[in-house]
Coordinates of C-alpha atoms and ligand atoms in Angstrom, one line a residue:
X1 CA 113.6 69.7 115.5
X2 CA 110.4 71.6 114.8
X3 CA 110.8 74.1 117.2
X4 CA 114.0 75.3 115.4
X5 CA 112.3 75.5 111.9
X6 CA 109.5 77.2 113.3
X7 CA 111.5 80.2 114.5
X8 CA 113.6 80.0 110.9
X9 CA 110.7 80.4 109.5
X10 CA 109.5 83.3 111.4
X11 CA 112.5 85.1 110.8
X12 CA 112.0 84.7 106.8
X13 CA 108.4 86.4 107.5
X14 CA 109.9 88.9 109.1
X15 CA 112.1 90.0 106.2
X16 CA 109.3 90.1 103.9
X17 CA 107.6 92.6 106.0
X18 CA 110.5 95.2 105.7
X19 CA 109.8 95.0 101.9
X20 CA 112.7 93.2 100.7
X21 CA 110.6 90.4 99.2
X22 CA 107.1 92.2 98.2
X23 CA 105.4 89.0 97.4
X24 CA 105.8 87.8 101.2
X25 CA 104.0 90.5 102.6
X26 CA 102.6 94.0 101.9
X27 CA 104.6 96.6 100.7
X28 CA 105.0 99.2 103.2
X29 CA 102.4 102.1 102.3
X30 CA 100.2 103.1 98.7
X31 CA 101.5 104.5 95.9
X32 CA 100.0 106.0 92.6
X33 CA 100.7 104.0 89.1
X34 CA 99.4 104.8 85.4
X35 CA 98.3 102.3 82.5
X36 CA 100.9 101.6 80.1
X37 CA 98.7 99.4 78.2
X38 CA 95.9 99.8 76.1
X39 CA 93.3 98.0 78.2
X40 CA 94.4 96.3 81.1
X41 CA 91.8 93.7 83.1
X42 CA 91.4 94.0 86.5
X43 CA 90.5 90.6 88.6
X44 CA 89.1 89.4 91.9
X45 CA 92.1 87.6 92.9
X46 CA 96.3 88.2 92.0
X47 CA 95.9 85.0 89.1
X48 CA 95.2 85.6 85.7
X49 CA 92.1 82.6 86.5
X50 CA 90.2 84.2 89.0
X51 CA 87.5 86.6 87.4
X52 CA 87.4 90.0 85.5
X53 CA 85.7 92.5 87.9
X54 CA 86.3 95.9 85.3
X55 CA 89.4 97.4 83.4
X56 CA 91.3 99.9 83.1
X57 CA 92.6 102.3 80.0
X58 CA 95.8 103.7 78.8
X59 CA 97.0 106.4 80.9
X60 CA 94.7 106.0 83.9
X61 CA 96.1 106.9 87.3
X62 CA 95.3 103.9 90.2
X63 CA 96.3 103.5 93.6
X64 CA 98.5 100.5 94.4
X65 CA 98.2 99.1 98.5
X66 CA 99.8 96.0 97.8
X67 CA 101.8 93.7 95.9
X68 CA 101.8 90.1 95.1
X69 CA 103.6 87.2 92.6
X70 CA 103.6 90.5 90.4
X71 CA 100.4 91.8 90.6
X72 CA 98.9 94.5 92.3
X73 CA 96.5 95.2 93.9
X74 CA 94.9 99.0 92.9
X75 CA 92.2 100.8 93.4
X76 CA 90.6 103.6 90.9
X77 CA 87.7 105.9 91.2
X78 CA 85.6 103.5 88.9
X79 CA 87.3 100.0 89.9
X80 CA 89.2 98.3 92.7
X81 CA 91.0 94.8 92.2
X82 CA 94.1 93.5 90.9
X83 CA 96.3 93.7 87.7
X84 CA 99.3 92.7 86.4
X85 CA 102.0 94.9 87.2
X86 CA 103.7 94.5 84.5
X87 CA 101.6 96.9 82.6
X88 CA 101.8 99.8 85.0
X89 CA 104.4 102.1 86.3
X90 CA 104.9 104.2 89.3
X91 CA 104.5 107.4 89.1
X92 CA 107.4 109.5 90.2
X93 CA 106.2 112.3 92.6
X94 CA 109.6 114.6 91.6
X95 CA 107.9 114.4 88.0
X96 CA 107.2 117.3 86.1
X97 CA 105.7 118.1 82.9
X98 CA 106.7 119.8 79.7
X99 CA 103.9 121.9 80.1
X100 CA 104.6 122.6 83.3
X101 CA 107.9 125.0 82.9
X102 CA 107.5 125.7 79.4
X103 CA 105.9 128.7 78.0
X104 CA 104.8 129.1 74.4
X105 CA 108.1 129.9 72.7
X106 CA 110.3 127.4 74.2
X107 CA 108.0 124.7 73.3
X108 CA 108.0 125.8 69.6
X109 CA 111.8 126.3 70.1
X110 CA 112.8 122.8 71.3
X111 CA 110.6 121.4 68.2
X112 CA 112.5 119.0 65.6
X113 CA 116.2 120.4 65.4
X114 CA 117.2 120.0 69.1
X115 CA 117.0 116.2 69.5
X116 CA 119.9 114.3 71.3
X117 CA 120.9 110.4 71.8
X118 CA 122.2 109.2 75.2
X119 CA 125.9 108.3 74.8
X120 CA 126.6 106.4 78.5
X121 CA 125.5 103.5 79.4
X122 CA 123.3 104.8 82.3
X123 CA 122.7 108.8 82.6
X124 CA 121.4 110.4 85.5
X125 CA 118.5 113.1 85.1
X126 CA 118.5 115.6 87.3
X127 CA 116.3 118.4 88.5
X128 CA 118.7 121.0 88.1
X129 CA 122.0 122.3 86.2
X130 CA 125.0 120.2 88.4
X131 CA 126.1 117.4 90.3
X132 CA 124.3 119.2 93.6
X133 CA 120.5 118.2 92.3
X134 CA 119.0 115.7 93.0
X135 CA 118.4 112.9 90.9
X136 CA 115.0 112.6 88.9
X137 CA 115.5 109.4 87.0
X138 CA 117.9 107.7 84.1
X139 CA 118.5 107.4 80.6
X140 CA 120.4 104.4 79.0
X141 CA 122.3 104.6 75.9
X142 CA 120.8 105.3 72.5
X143 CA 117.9 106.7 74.0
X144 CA 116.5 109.9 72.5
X145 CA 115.6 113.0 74.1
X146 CA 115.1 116.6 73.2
X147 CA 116.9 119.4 74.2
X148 CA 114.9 122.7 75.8
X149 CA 117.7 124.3 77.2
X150 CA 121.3 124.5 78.0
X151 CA 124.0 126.2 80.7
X152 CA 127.5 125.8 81.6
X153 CA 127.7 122.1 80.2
X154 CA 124.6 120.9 81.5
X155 CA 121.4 120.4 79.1
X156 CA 117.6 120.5 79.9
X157 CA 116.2 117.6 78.6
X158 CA 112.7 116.3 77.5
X159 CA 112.0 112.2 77.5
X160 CA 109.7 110.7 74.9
X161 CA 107.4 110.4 78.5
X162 CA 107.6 113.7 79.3
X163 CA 110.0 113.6 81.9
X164 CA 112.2 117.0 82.2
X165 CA 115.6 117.0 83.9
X166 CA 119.4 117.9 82.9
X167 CA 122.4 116.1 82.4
X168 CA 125.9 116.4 81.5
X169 CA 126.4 117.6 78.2
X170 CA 129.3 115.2 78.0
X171 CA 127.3 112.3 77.7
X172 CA 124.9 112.8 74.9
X173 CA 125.4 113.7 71.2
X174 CA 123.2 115.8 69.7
X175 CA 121.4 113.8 66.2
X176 CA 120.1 110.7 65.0
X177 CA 120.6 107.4 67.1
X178 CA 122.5 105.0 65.2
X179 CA 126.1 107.3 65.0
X180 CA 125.8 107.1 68.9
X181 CA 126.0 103.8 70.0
X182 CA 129.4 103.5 68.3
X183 CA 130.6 106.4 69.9
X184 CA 130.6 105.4 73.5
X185 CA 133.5 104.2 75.1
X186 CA 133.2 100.8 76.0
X187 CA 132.6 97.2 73.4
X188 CA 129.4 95.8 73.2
X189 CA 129.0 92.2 75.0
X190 CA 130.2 91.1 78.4
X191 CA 134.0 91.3 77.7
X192 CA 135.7 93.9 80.3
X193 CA 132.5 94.7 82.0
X194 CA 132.0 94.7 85.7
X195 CA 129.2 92.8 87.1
X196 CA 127.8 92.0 90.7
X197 CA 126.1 89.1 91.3
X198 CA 123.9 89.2 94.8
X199 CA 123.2 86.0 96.6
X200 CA 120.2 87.3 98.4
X201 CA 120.0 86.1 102.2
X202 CA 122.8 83.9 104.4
X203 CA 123.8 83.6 107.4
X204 CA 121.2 83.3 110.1
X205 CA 118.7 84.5 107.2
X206 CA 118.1 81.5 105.6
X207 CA 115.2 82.5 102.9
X208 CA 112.9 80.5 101.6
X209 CA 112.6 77.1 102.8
X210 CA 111.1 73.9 100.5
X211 CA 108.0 72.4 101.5
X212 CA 108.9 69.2 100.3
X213 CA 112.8 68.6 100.7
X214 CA 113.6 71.6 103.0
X215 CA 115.6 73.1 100.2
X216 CA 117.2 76.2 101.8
X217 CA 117.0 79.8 99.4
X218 CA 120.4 80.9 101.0
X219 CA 122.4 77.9 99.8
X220 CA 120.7 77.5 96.4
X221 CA 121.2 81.0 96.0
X222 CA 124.6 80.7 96.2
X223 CA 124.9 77.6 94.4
X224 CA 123.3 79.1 91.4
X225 CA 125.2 82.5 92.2
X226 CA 128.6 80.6 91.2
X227 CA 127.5 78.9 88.0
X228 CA 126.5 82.9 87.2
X229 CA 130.1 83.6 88.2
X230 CA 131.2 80.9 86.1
X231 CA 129.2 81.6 82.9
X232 CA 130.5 85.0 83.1
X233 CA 133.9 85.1 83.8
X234 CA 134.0 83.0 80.7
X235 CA 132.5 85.1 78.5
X236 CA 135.3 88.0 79.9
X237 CA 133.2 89.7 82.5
X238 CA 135.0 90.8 85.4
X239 CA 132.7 89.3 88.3
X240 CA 132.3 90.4 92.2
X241 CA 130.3 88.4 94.7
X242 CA 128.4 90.1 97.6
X243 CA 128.7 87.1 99.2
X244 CA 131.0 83.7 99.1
X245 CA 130.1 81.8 102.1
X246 CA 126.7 80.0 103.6
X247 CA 127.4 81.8 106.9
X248 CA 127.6 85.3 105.5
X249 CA 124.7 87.7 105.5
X250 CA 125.9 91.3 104.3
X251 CA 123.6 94.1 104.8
X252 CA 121.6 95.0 101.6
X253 CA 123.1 98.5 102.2
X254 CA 126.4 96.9 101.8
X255 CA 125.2 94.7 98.8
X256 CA 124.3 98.1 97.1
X257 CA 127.7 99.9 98.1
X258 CA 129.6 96.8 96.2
X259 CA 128.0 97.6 93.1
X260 CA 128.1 101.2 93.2
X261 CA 131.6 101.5 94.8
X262 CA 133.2 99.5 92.1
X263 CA 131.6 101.5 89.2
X264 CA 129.8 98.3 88.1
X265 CA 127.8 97.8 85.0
X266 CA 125.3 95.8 86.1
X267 CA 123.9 94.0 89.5
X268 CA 121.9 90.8 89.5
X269 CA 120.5 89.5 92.8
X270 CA 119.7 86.2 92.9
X271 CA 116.4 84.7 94.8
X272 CA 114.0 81.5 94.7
X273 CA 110.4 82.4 95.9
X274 CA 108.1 81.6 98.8
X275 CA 103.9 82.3 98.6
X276 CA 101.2 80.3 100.5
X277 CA 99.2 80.0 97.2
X278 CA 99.9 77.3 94.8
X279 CA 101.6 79.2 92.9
X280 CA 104.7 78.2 90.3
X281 CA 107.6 79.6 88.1
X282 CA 110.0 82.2 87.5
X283 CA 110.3 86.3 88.3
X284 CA 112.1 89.3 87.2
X285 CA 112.0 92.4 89.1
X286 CA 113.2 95.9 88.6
X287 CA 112.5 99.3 90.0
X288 CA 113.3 102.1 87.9
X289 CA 111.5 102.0 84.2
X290 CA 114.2 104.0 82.1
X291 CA 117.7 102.4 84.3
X292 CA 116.3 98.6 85.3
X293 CA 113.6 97.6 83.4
X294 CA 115.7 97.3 79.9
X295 CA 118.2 95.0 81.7
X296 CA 114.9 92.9 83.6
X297 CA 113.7 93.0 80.0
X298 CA 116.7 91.5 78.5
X299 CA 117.2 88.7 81.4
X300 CA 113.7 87.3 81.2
X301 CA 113.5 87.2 77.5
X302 CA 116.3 84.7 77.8
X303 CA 114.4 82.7 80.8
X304 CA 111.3 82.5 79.3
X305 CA 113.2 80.7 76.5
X306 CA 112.7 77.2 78.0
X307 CA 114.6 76.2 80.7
X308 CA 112.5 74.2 83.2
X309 CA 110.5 76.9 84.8
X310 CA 107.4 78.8 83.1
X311 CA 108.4 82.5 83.5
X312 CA 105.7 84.6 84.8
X313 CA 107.4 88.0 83.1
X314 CA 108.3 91.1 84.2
X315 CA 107.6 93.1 87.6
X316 CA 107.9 96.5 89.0
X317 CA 109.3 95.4 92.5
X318 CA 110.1 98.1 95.8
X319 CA 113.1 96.1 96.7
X320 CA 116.0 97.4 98.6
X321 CA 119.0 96.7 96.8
X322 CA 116.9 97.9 93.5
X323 CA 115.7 101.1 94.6
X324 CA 118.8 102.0 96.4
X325 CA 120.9 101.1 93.6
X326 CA 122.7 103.9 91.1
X327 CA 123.9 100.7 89.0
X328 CA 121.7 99.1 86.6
X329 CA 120.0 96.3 88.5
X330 CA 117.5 93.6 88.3
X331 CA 116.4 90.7 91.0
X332 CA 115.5 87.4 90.0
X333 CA 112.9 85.1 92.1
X334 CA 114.0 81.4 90.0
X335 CA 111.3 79.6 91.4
X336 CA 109.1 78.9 93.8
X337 CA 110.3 76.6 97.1
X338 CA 106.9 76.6 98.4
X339 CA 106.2 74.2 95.8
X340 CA 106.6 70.8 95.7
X341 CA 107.3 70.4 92.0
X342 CA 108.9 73.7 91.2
X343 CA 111.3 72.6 94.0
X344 CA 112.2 69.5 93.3
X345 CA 113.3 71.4 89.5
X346 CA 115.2 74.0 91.4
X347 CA 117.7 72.1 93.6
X348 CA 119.0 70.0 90.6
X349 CA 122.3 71.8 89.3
X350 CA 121.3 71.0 86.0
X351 CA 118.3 74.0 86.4
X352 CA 120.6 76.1 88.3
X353 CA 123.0 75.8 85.0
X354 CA 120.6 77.0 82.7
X355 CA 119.3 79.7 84.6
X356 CA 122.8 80.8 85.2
X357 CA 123.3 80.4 81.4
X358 CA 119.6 82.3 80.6
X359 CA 120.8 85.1 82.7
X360 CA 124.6 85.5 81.5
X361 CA 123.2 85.3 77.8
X362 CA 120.4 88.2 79.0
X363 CA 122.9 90.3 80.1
X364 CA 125.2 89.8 77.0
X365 CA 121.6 90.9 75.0
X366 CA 121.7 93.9 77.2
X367 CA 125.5 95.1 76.6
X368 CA 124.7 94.2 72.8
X369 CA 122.1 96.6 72.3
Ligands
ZN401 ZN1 114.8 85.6 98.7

């Protein structure tokens, strides 16, 4: 019935356009991002084959309108065009500088004596001395930072970017990296740790649909979502689902409130990809560069590594159940349906088993920092 897959269809566009799946549509309004690279090209087109219109350099600010298979597409005073997002980061507008609040003596004072490691796993900056402030950004464990100032166990802290912010004393130790890892209280690997596994769409939201087979995202999704489970709880994770069943479409407010109501470790949503160009392979998103882009790191290294699908690195993504996320969190995009070839890969359950494998040995990476 055409008619019915028509209005599916709609519905999946529809989505997109909220921002839940920035490669759909355009993200909803500009935002400013800085180089992290040395020299980054910028192209006519969101491929790394269409043609090299200028670049940009290290620390140059751009404006980014829209996003797309994980580039984006910015605009500078000297050049407008696309680049891989990969390379650059939002900036934050609660961001401030050292220079900023310091004053002569407390920059001199916060020199080499006063640096600190991270002890938790994930450590919230924020932009003032308790629990009441909002929240600026994260730290992960082992990370170093240096200490300007301190009150009533809380610390202001400087990050090797330049961030500013305080956390609990409680959860960093002042010296050298290496003691600190050992410190914290949990083992390293997946054994005892709590992990959410997100099988995006369901219900009447079916996703993606194949070109070719009519492969539906929802149910591969959750296909691929169990061998996860699987993989996991062998390794002695402790696993919750957002979702179990076809017919069930939670809210991505309630997908976030799993994760952060059950003090999880990590959340990994799980996706396959849609795009009118021909375009092919695998995706790893994550929002925030000091909580989620370690863990997105650590995933994608593993899924690169050979297991059907080219992998097309690393994104910043505006998604949802990313941004609104306290836990550390990453999405994955394993494929695109909207081709032929990369979908009739995907819907074998011998490529959902290694990606579910690729991402279970990513995470153990991540917890074995
Ligand atoms: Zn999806």
């Amino acid at each position: 019935m055409k008619k019915i897959i028509y209005l599916t269809i709609l519905i999946c566009g529809l989505v997109g356009i909220t921002g839940y799946i920035p490669n759909l549509a355009e993200a909803s309004g500009s935002y400013i991002a800085k180089v992290y690279t040395d020299s980054l090209n910028v192209r006519s087109e969101p491929s790394s084959e269409s043609s090299i219109v200028g670049s940009l350099k290290k620390g140059e600010t751009v404006t980014v309108s829209k996003e797309e298979y994980g580039w984006l597409r910015i605009k500078s005073d000297r050049v407008s065009g696309w680049a891989a997002g990969q390379y650059m980061k939002k900036v934050d507008g609660k961001v401030v500088t050292a220079t900023a609040t310091d004053q002569d003596g407390s920059v001199q004072k916060s020199s080499a004596a006063t640096r600190a490691t991270v002890l938790a796993d994930t450590l919230r900056i924020r932009d003032g001395a308790g629990l009441n402030y909002d929240i600026l950004g994260y730290l992960t464990k082992g990370e170093a930072v240096t200490i300007i100032d301190n009150r009533k166990g809380w610390v202001q802290i400087q990050t090797p970017d330049e961030q500013v912010g305080w956390v609990s004393d409680r959860y960093i130790e002042k010296g050298a990296s290496q003691t600190a890892a050992v410190s914290s209280g949990k083992s390293k690997g997946l054994k005892g740790r709590v992990i959410v596994i997100d099988p995006g769409h369901g219900g009447d939201d079916p996703g993606a649909i194949g070109t070719k087979y009519e492969t539906m995202e929802n149910e591969i999704n959750l296909s691929t979502s169990f061998y996860l489970e699987d993989e996991l709880r062998s390794r002695g994770a402790r696993v919750l689902m957002t979702r179990t069943k076809e017919e069930e479409k939670p809210e991505l407010s309630d997908r976030v409130r799993i994760s952060e109501s059950s003090d999880a470790d990590a959340f990994v949503s799980i996706h396959y990809n849609s795009s009118e160009k021909k375009t092919s392979g695998i995706l790893t998103f994550y929002y925030s560069e000091t909580k989620d882009r370690p863990l997105a790191r650590a995933i994608e290294n593993r899924l690169a590594d050979g297991i059907g699908l080219k992998s097309n690195g690393i994104s910043f993504g505006n998604l949802h159940v990313l941004r609104e996320n306290d836990t550390v969190s990453t999405l994955v995009e394993l494929g695109f349906l909207s081709n032929a070839k990369d979908e009739s890969i995907v819907r074998r359950s011998g490529y959902q088993k290694k990606a579910a494998k690729a991402i279970a040995n990513g995470l153990e990476d991540y917890f074995s920092r």
